[in-house]
PDB file of C-alpha atoms in Angstrom:
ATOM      1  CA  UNK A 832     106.988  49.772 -45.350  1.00 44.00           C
ATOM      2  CA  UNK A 833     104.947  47.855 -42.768  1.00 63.00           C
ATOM      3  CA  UNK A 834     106.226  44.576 -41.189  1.00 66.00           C
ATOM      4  CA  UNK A 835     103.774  42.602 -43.016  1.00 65.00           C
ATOM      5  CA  UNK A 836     105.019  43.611 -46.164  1.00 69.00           C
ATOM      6  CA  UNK A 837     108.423  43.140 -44.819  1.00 73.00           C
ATOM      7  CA  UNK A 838     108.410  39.953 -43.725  1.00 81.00           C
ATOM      8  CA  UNK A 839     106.766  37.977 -46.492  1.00 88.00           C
ATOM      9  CA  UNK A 840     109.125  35.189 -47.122  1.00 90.00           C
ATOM     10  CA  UNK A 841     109.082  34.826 -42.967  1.00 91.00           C
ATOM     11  CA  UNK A 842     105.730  34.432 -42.958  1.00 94.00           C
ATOM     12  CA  UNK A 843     105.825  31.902 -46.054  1.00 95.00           C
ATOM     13  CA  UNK A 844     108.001  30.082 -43.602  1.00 96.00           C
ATOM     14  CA  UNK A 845     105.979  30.593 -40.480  1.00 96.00           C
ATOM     15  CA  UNK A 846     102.867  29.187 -42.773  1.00 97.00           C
ATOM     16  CA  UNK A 847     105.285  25.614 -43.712  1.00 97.00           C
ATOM     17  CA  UNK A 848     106.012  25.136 -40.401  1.00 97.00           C
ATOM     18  CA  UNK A 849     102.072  25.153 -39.478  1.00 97.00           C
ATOM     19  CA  UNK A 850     101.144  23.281 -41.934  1.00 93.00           C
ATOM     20  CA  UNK A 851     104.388  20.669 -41.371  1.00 94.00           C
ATOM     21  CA  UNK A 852     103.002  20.262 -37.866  1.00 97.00           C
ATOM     22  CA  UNK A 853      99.601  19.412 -38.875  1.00 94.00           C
ATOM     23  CA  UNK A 854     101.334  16.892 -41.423  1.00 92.00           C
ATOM     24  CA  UNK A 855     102.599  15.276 -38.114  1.00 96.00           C
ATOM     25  CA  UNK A 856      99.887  16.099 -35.516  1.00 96.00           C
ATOM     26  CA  UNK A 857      96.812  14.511 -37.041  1.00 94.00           C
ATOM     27  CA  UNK A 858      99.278  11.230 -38.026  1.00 93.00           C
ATOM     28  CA  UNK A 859      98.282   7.812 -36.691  1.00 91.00           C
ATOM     29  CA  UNK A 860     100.713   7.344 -34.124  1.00 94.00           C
ATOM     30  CA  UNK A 861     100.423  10.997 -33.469  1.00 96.00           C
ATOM     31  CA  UNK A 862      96.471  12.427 -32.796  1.00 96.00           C
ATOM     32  CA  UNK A 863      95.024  10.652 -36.040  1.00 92.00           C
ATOM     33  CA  UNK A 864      93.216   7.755 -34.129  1.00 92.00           C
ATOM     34  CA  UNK A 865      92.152   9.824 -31.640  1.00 94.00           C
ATOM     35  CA  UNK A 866      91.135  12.655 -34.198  1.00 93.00           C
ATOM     36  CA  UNK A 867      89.285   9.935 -36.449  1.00 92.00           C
ATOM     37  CA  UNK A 868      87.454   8.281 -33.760  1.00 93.00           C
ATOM     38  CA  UNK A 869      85.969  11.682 -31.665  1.00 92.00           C
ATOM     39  CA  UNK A 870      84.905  13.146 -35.258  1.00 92.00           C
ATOM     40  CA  UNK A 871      82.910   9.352 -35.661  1.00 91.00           C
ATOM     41  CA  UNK A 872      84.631   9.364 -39.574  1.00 86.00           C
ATOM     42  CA  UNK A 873      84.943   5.328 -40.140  1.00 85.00           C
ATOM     43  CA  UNK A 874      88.177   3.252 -41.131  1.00 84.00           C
ATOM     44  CA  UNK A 875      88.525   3.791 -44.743  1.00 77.00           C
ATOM     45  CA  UNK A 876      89.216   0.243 -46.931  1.00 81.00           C
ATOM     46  CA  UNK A 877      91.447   0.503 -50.235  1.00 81.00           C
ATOM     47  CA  UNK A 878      88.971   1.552 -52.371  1.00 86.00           C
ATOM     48  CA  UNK A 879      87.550   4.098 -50.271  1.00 80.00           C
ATOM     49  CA  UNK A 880      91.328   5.342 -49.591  1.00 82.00           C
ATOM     50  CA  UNK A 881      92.072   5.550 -53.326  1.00 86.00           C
ATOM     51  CA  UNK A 882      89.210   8.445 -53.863  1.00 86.00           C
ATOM     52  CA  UNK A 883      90.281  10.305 -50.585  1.00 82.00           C
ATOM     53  CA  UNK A 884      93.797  10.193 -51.759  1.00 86.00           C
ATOM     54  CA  UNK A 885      92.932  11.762 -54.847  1.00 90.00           C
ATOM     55  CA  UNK A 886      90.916  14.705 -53.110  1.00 91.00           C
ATOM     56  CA  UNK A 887      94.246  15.160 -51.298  1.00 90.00           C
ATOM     57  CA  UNK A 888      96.196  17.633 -53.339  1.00 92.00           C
ATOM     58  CA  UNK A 889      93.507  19.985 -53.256  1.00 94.00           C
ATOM     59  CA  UNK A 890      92.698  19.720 -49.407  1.00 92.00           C
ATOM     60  CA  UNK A 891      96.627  20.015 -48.892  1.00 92.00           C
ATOM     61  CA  UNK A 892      96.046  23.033 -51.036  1.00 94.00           C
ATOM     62  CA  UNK A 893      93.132  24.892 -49.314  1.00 95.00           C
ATOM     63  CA  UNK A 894      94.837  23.773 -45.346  1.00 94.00           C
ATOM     64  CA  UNK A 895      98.242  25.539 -46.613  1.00 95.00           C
ATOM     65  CA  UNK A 896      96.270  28.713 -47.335  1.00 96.00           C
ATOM     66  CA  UNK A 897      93.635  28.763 -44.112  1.00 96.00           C
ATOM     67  CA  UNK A 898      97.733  28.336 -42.345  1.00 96.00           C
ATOM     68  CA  UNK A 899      98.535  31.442 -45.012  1.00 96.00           C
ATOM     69  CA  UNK A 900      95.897  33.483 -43.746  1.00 95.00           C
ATOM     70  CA  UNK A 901      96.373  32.529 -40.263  1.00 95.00           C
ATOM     71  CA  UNK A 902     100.135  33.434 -39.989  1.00 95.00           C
ATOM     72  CA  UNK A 903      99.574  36.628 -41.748  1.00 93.00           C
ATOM     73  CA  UNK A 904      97.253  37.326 -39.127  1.00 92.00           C
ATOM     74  CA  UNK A 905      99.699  36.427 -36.482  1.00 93.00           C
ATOM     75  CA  UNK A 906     101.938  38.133 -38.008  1.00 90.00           C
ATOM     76  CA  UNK A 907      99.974  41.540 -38.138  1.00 88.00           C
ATOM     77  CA  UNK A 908      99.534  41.249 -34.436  1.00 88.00           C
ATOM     78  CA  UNK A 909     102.905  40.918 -33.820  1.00 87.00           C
ATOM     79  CA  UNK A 910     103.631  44.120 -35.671  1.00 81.00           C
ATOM     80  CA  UNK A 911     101.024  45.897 -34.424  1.00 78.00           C
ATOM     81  CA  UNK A 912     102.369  45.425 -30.889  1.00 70.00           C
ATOM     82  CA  UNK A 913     105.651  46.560 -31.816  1.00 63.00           C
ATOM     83  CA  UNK A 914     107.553  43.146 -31.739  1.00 55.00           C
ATOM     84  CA  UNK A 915     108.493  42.397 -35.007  1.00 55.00           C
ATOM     85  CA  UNK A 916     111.818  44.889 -34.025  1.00 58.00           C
ATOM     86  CA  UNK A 917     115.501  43.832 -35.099  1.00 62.00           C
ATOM     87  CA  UNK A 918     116.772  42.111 -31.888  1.00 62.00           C
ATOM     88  CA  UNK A 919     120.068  43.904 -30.601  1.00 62.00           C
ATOM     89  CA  UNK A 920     120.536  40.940 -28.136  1.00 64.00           C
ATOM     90  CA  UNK A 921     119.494  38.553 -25.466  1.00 64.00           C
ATOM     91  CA  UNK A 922     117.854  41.455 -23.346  1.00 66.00           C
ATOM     92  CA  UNK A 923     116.364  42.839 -25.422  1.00 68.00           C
ATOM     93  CA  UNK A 924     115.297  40.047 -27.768  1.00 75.00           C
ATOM     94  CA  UNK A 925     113.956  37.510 -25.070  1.00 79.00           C
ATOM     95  CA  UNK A 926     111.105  39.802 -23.594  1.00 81.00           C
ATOM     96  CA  UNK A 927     110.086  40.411 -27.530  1.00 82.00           C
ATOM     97  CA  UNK A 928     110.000  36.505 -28.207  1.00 84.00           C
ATOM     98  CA  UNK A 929     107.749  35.934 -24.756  1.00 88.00           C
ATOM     99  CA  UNK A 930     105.465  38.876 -25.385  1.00 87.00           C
ATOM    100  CA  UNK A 931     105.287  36.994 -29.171  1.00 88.00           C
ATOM    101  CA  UNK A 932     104.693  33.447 -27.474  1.00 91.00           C
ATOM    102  CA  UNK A 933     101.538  35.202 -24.981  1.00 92.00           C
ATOM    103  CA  UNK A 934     100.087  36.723 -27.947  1.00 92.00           C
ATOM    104  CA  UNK A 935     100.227  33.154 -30.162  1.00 94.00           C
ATOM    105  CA  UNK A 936      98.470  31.465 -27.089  1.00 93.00           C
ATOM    106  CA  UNK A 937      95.648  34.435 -26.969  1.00 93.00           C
ATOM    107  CA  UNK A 938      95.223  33.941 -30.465  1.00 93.00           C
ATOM    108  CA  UNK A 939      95.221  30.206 -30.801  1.00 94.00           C
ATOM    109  CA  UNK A 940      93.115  29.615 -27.208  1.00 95.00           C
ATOM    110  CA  UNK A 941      90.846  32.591 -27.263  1.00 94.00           C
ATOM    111  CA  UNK A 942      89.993  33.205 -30.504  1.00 93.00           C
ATOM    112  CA  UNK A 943      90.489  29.923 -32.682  1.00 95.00           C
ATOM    113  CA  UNK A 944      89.914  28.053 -29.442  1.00 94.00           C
ATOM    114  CA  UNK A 945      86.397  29.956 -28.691  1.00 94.00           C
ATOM    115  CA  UNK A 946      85.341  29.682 -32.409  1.00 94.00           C
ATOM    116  CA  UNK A 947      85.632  26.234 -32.598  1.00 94.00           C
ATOM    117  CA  UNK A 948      84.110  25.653 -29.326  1.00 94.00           C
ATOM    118  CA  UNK A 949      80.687  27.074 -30.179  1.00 94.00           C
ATOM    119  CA  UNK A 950      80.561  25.498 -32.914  1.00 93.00           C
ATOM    120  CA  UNK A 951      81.270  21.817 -31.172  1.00 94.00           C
ATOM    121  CA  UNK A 952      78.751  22.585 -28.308  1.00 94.00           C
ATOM    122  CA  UNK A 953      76.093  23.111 -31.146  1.00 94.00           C
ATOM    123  CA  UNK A 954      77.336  19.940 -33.196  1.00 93.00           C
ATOM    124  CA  UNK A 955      77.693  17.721 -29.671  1.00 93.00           C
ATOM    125  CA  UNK A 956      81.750  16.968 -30.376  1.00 93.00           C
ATOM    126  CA  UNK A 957      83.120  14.915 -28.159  1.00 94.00           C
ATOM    127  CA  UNK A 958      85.878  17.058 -25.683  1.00 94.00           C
ATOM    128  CA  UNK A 959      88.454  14.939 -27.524  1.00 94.00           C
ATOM    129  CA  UNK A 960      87.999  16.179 -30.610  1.00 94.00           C
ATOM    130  CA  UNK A 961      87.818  19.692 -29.410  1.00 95.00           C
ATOM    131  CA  UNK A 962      91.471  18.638 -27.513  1.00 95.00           C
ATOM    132  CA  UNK A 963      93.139  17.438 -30.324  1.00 96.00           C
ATOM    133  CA  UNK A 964      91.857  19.855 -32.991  1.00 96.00           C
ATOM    134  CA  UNK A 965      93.010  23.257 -30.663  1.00 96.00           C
ATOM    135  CA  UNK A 966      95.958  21.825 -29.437  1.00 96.00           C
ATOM    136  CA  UNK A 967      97.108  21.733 -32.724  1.00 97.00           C
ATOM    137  CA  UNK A 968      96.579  25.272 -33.823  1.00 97.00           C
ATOM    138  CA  UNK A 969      98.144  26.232 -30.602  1.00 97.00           C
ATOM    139  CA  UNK A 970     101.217  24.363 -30.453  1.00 97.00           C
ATOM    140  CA  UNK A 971     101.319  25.383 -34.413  1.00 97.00           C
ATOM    141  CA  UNK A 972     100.688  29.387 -33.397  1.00 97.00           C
ATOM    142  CA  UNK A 973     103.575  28.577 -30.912  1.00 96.00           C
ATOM    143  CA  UNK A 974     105.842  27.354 -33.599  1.00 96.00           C
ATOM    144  CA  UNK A 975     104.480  30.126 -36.314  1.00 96.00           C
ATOM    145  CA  UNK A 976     105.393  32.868 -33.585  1.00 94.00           C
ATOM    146  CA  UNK A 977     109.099  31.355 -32.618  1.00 92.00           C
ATOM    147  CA  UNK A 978     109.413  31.577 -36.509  1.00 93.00           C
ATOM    148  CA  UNK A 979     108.430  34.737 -37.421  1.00 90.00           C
ATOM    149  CA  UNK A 980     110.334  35.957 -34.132  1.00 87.00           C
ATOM    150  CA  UNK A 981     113.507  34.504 -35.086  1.00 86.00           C
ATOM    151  CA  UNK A 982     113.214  35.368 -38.425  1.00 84.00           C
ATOM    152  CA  UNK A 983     111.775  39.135 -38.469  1.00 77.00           C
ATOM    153  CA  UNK A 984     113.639  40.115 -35.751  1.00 68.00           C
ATOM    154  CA  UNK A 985     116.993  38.874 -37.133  1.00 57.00           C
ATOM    155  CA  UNK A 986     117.257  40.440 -40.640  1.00 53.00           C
TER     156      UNK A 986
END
């Protein structure tokens, strides 16, 4: 049975906790201001809040799944490198959860990280949004990889 298969409901959880951190990251007191203002997207009044909080559900939605698809892929990685073993203790396990923490930071700084950047130099982005948007996906890969170590590796 391959780890993917495996480790479904871990992944499941690896996907909440993504998607949780975005729920905090791109808050106003968090990134939000900053994220608002580098993307140019104007202060929204109450009646212009009302329609963007009924498009909500579904955006909440379609961001859960892009985290779906993303932790799968982590996940797949993972296995493919051999890490997603049962942990027999701390010598063995720690190596396992660093070699898991290098390959969330390739992921989310070379490969979401370089996506995104072409397409910001060809839109003109500000570096701020560029900041805030991949330090989110990599402090969420970070937290997606911890998870699916702990949990895959534990069962």
């Amino acid at each position: 049975m391959s780890c993917i298969m495996h480790c479904w409901w871990q992944i499941l959880v690896a996907t909440l906790a993504y998607w949780m951190v975005g729920s905090i990251w791109f808050t106003p007191k968090v990134f939000g201001k900053i994220w608002q203002k580098s993307h140019q997207l104007p202060e929204l009044n109450d009646e212009a809040m009302k329609e963007a909080m009924k498009k909500m559900p579904v955006m909440m939605v379609k961001s859960f799944l892009s985290s779906l698809l993303i932790c799968t892929s982590l996940c797949y990685f993972m296995c493919s490198s051999n890490c997603c073993v049962q942990c027999t203790g701390p010598a063995m396990c720690m190596p396992i959860m660093m070699h898991n923490l290098k390959i969330a930071l390739l992921l989310g700084i070379a490969t979401i990280g370089g996506a995104m950047s072409m397409g910001y130099i060809y839109q003109q982005k500000p570096i701020a949004a560029y900041l805030v948007d991949i330090g989110y996906h990599v402090v969420s890969l970070i937290i997606a990889s911890a998870v699916l170590h702990l949990l895959c590796s534990h069962i």
